[in-house]
C-alpha cells in the first residue's frame, strides 16, 4: 500500500504496491481531480508487511466535522 499525493493539486490517494527487491516502490497513476500524470519512485526504508493495521495507520484518522465544531464551541478565548 502506497499513500501518495498529486504534485499539482495535492489530492491524496492510497494505491496498491510493494517495494521491489532493491527496496524501491514504483507506481504510475493519473490524478482523478486535475488529470495530471504521476510517476512515483520511492525508496522504502521499512516494510510494514505482517504488522498490525491499527498500529500502521495510527494517527491518520480524521474527526467528523461535528466533533471539531463541538470542541471549538467549548474553547473560550
Coordinates of N, CA and C in Angstrom, one line a residue:
X1 N 0.8 -1.2 0.0 CA 0.0 0.0 0.0 C 0.9 1.2 0.0
X2 N 0.6 2.1 -0.9 CA 1.4 3.4 -1.0 C 0.4 4.5 -0.8
X3 N 0.8 5.5 0.0 CA 0.0 6.7 0.3 C 0.7 7.8 -0.5
X4 N 0.0 8.3 -1.5 CA 0.6 9.3 -2.4 C -0.3 10.6 -2.5
X5 N 0.3 11.7 -2.9 CA -0.4 12.9 -3.1 C 0.0 13.5 -4.5
X6 N -1.0 14.0 -5.2 CA -0.7 14.7 -6.5 C 0.3 15.8 -6.3
X7 N 1.2 15.9 -7.2 CA 2.2 17.0 -7.1 C 1.6 18.3 -7.6
X8 N 0.5 18.3 -8.3 CA -0.1 19.5 -8.8 C -1.2 20.1 -7.9
X9 N -2.2 19.2 -7.6 CA -3.3 19.7 -6.8 C -3.3 19.2 -5.3
X10 N -2.5 18.2 -5.0 CA -2.5 17.8 -3.6 C -3.4 16.7 -3.3
X11 N -4.2 16.2 -4.2 CA -5.2 15.1 -4.0 C -4.5 13.9 -3.5
X12 N -5.0 13.3 -2.4 CA -4.3 12.2 -1.8 C -5.0 10.9 -2.2
X13 N -4.2 9.8 -2.5 CA -4.7 8.5 -2.9 C -3.9 7.4 -2.2
X14 N -4.6 6.3 -2.0 CA -3.9 5.1 -1.5 C -3.9 4.1 -2.6
X15 N -2.7 3.7 -3.1 CA -2.6 2.8 -4.2 C -2.0 1.5 -3.8
X16 N -2.3 0.4 -4.5 CA -1.7 -0.8 -4.2 C -0.2 -0.8 -4.7
X17 N 0.7 -1.4 -4.0 CA 2.0 -1.5 -4.4 C 2.9 -2.0 -3.3
X18 N 4.0 -2.6 -3.7 CA 5.0 -3.1 -2.8 C 6.4 -2.8 -3.3
X19 N 7.4 -2.7 -2.5 CA 8.7 -2.4 -2.9 C 9.3 -3.6 -3.7
X20 N 10.2 -3.3 -4.6 CA 10.9 -4.3 -5.4 C 12.0 -4.9 -4.5
X21 N 12.8 -5.9 -5.0 CA 13.9 -6.5 -4.2 C 14.9 -5.5 -3.8
X22 N 15.1 -4.4 -4.6 CA 16.0 -3.3 -4.3 C 15.5 -2.3 -3.3
X23 N 14.3 -2.5 -2.8 CA 13.7 -1.6 -1.8 C 13.1 -0.3 -2.4
X24 N 12.8 -0.3 -3.6 CA 12.1 0.9 -4.2 C 10.7 0.5 -4.7
X25 N 9.8 1.3 -4.3 CA 8.4 1.2 -4.8 C 8.1 2.1 -6.0
X26 N 7.6 1.5 -7.0 CA 7.3 2.3 -8.2 C 5.8 2.2 -8.6
X27 N 5.3 3.3 -9.0 CA 3.9 3.3 -9.5 C 3.6 4.4 -10.5
X28 N 2.7 4.3 -11.3 CA 2.3 5.3 -12.3 C 0.8 5.5 -12.1
X29 N 0.3 6.7 -12.0 CA -1.1 6.9 -11.8 C -1.5 8.3 -12.4
X30 N -2.8 8.5 -12.6 CA -3.3 9.7 -13.1 C -4.3 10.3 -12.1
X31 N -4.1 11.6 -11.7 CA -4.9 12.2 -10.7 C -6.3 12.4 -11.2
X32 N -7.3 11.9 -10.5 CA -8.7 12.0 -10.9 C -9.2 13.4 -10.8
X33 N -8.6 14.3 -10.0 CA -9.1 15.6 -9.9 C -8.6 16.6 -11.0
X34 N -7.3 16.6 -11.2 CA -6.7 17.5 -12.2 C -6.2 16.9 -13.5
X35 N -6.2 15.5 -13.5 CA -5.8 14.8 -14.7 C -4.3 14.7 -14.9
X36 N -3.5 15.2 -14.0 CA -2.0 15.1 -14.2 C -1.5 13.7 -14.0
X37 N -0.6 13.3 -14.9 CA 0.0 12.0 -14.9 C 1.1 12.0 -13.8
X38 N 1.2 11.0 -13.0 CA 2.1 11.0 -11.9 C 3.0 9.7 -12.1
X39 N 4.3 9.9 -11.9 CA 5.2 8.8 -11.8 C 5.9 8.8 -10.5
X40 N 5.9 7.8 -9.7 CA 6.4 7.8 -8.4 C 7.5 6.7 -8.3
X41 N 8.7 7.0 -7.8 CA 9.7 6.1 -7.5 C 10.2 6.4 -6.1
X42 N 9.8 5.6 -5.1 CA 10.0 5.9 -3.7 C 10.9 4.9 -3.0
X43 N 12.0 5.3 -2.5 CA 12.8 4.3 -1.7 C 12.1 4.0 -0.4
X44 N 11.9 2.8 -0.1 CA 11.2 2.4 1.1 C 12.2 1.8 2.1
X45 N 12.3 2.5 3.3 CA 13.3 2.0 4.3 C 12.7 1.0 5.2
X46 N 11.4 0.9 5.3 CA 10.8 0.0 6.3 C 9.6 -0.6 5.6
X47 N 9.3 -1.9 5.8 CA 8.2 -2.6 5.2 C 7.3 -3.0 6.3
X48 N 6.0 -2.7 6.2 CA 5.1 -3.0 7.3 C 4.3 -4.3 7.1
X49 N 4.7 -5.1 6.2 CA 4.0 -6.4 6.0 C 4.1 -7.2 7.3
X50 N 3.0 -7.8 7.6 CA 3.0 -8.6 8.8 C 2.7 -7.8 10.1
X51 N 2.6 -6.5 10.0 CA 2.3 -5.6 11.1 C 0.8 -5.5 11.4
X52 N 0.5 -5.0 12.5 CA -0.9 -4.8 12.8 C -1.4 -3.5 12.1
X53 N -2.5 -3.6 11.4 CA -3.0 -2.5 10.6 C -3.3 -1.3 11.5
X54 N -3.9 -1.5 12.7 CA -4.2 -0.4 13.5 C -3.0 0.4 13.9
X55 N -1.9 -0.3 14.2 CA -0.6 0.4 14.5 C 0.0 1.1 13.3
X56 N -0.2 0.6 12.1 CA 0.4 1.2 10.9 C -0.3 2.5 10.6
X57 N -1.6 2.6 10.8 CA -2.4 3.8 10.4 C -2.7 4.7 11.6
X58 N -2.2 4.4 12.7 CA -2.5 5.2 13.9 C -2.1 6.7 13.6
X59 N -3.0 7.5 14.0 CA -2.8 9.0 13.8 C -3.2 9.5 12.4
X60 N -3.7 8.6 11.6 CA -4.1 9.0 10.2 C -5.6 9.3 10.1
X61 N -6.3 9.1 11.2 CA -7.8 9.3 11.2 C -8.1 10.8 11.3
X62 N -9.3 11.1 10.8 CA -9.8 12.4 10.9 C -11.1 12.4 11.7
X63 N -11.3 13.5 12.5 CA -12.6 13.6 13.2 C -13.7 14.1 12.3
X64 N -14.9 13.8 12.7 CA -16.0 14.3 11.9 C -16.1 15.8 12.1
X65 N -16.7 16.5 11.1 CA -16.9 18.0 11.2 C -17.6 18.4 12.5
X66 N -18.6 17.6 12.9 CA -19.4 17.9 14.0 C -18.6 17.8 15.3
X67 N -17.7 16.9 15.4 CA -16.8 16.7 16.5 C -15.9 17.9 16.6
X68 N -15.4 18.4 15.5 CA -14.5 19.6 15.6 C -15.3 20.8 16.0
X69 N -16.5 21.0 15.5 CA -17.3 22.1 15.8 C -17.6 22.1 17.3
X70 N -17.9 21.0 17.9 CA -18.3 20.9 19.3 C -17.1 21.3 20.2
X71 N -15.9 20.9 19.7 CA -14.7 21.2 20.5 C -14.4 22.7 20.4
X72 N -14.6 23.4 19.3 CA -14.4 24.8 19.1 C -15.4 25.6 20.0
X73 N -16.6 25.1 20.1 CA -17.6 25.8 20.9 C -17.2 25.8 22.4
X74 N -16.6 24.8 22.9 CA -16.2 24.7 24.3 C -15.0 25.5 24.7
X75 N -14.2 25.9 23.7 CA -13.0 26.7 23.9 C -13.3 28.1 24.1
X76 N -12.9 28.7 25.2 CA -13.2 30.1 25.5 C -11.9 30.9 25.3
X77 N -12.0 32.1 24.7 CA -10.7 32.9 24.5 C -10.3 33.6 25.8

